[in-house]
């Protein structure tokens, strides 16, 4: 189980190496749930619902373009799964307020997005909501980038606490054994991607649309190369060398064959004349080769009469039905454990 917040019209390379790659692999082995966190998008875009809608459609198109398969996996539109909202309220009681406010991922977001102290109540609330996104589907694994680890940790706390309070699981039972010991929720593990944190083109921050330092999966060939060409390469004043931590070298590790990345690293370590332009061209070619099939599939979708929107909405509607059948069951079982269940209920679209 994992998800993306629709704050941009498409996903970027950081999403790809951090999570999408794992999803592609895992969807062949596991029953997967991929969620569009459109309710969370309102934490920063409440005044622009049209943008959230457009971003949602765009991201699902990227999922399809990358190869996530709605036939074998469930695409979940968060706002269509009421059990998530209901579980959020119960879970909020299991987390100390101050612990949520100290969550390092939230703190970083407040800084990098310049939220100051004017963020809405719902902003820290989304971290609690994310526990419900995950636990509604009772998953084992959550493929995410490193930045999400604090959220997964909170989710593990909630799952353990719930199992201990309402399912009689002892305090000493190991996380992996909660279900065996009678717990409703498996205590899920984060599965970090091949590249835990991909730096953005600025070489400082994590790649992110809001910081304008991203290469998007649907960027055309020329823009990919142009963006790379703009990366500044400067030798360190003290050593006279381009530092091995430089973002270009990180990209070499991420997108070139290991042996070639090592060669380029050695070249930079040795000093001498390195043609940065050549390295950038090599990287651009490798990234474009990776992106070409995705770009083509997204292009095909966008070329449909309504830009593929109706197809996406159809996929989301089918996904909602499947998601609700699982999440409703979880909610019912959770309410039963808490002693507030009266009976099962049914949900569905009227038309
Ligand atoms: N917060 C995640 C992000 O911004 C998106 C997300 C929402 C998520 N719900 C989730 C990720 C549940 C994993 C599991 O990237």
PDB file of C-alpha atoms and ligand atoms in Angstrom, residues 1-5 35 37 40 78 126 130 133-134 142-144 147-148 151-152, ligand 1:
ATOM      1  CA  UNK A   1       0.000   0.000   0.000  1.00  0.00           C
ATOM      2  CA  UNK A   2       1.311   3.423  -0.888  1.00  0.00           C
ATOM      3  CA  UNK A   3       0.209   6.752  -2.284  1.00  0.00           C
ATOM      4  CA  UNK A   4       0.911  10.087  -3.894  1.00  0.00           C
ATOM      5  CA  UNK A   5      -0.423  13.523  -3.028  1.00  0.00           C
ATOM      6  CA  UNK A  35      -3.799   5.805  -3.309  1.00  0.00           C
ATOM      7  CA  UNK A  37      -4.215  11.452  -1.425  1.00  0.00           C
ATOM      8  CA  UNK A  40      -4.372  15.680   1.814  1.00  0.00           C
ATOM      9  CA  UNK A  78      -8.887   8.832  -0.975  1.00  0.00           C
ATOM     10  CA  UNK A 126      -2.837  14.584   7.458  1.00  0.00           C
ATOM     11  CA  UNK A 130      -1.896   8.733   6.473  1.00  0.00           C
ATOM     12  CA  UNK A 133      -4.774   5.401   4.512  1.00  0.00           C
ATOM     13  CA  UNK A 134      -2.357   2.624   5.201  1.00  0.00           C
ATOM     14  CA  UNK A 142       4.655   0.455   2.293  1.00  0.00           C
ATOM     15  CA  UNK A 143       7.004   1.375  -0.582  1.00  0.00           C
ATOM     16  CA  UNK A 144       8.050   5.005  -0.033  1.00  0.00           C
ATOM     17  CA  UNK A 147      11.256  11.286   3.574  1.00  0.00           C
ATOM     18  CA  UNK A 148       8.153   9.280   4.514  1.00  0.00           C
ATOM     19  CA  UNK A 151       5.033   8.802   8.866  1.00  0.00           C
ATOM     20  CA  UNK A 152       5.407   5.050   8.567  1.00  0.00           C
TER      21      UNK A 152
HETATM   22  N1  LIG B   1       2.405  11.655   2.186  1.00  0.00           N
HETATM   23  C1  LIG B   1       2.779  10.920   1.003  1.00  0.00           C
HETATM   24  C2  LIG B   1       3.638  11.836   0.109  1.00  0.00           C
HETATM   25  O1  LIG B   1       3.481  13.034   0.169  1.00  0.00           O
HETATM   26  C3  LIG B   1       1.574  10.464   0.210  1.00  0.00           C
HETATM   27  C4  LIG B   1       0.714   9.488   0.946  1.00  0.00           C
HETATM   28  C5  LIG B   1      -0.553   9.703   1.415  1.00  0.00           C
HETATM   29  C6  LIG B   1       1.051   8.148   1.284  1.00  0.00           C
HETATM   30  N2  LIG B   1      -1.032   8.595   1.994  1.00  0.00           N
HETATM   31  C7  LIG B   1      -0.088   7.609   1.942  1.00  0.00           C
HETATM   32  C8  LIG B   1       2.198   7.366   1.088  1.00  0.00           C
HETATM   33  C9  LIG B   1      -0.077   6.307   2.428  1.00  0.00           C
HETATM   34  C10 LIG B   1       2.200   6.070   1.587  1.00  0.00           C
HETATM   35  C11 LIG B   1       1.084   5.537   2.242  1.00  0.00           C
HETATM   36  O2  LIG B   1       4.413  11.335  -0.664  1.00  0.00           O
END
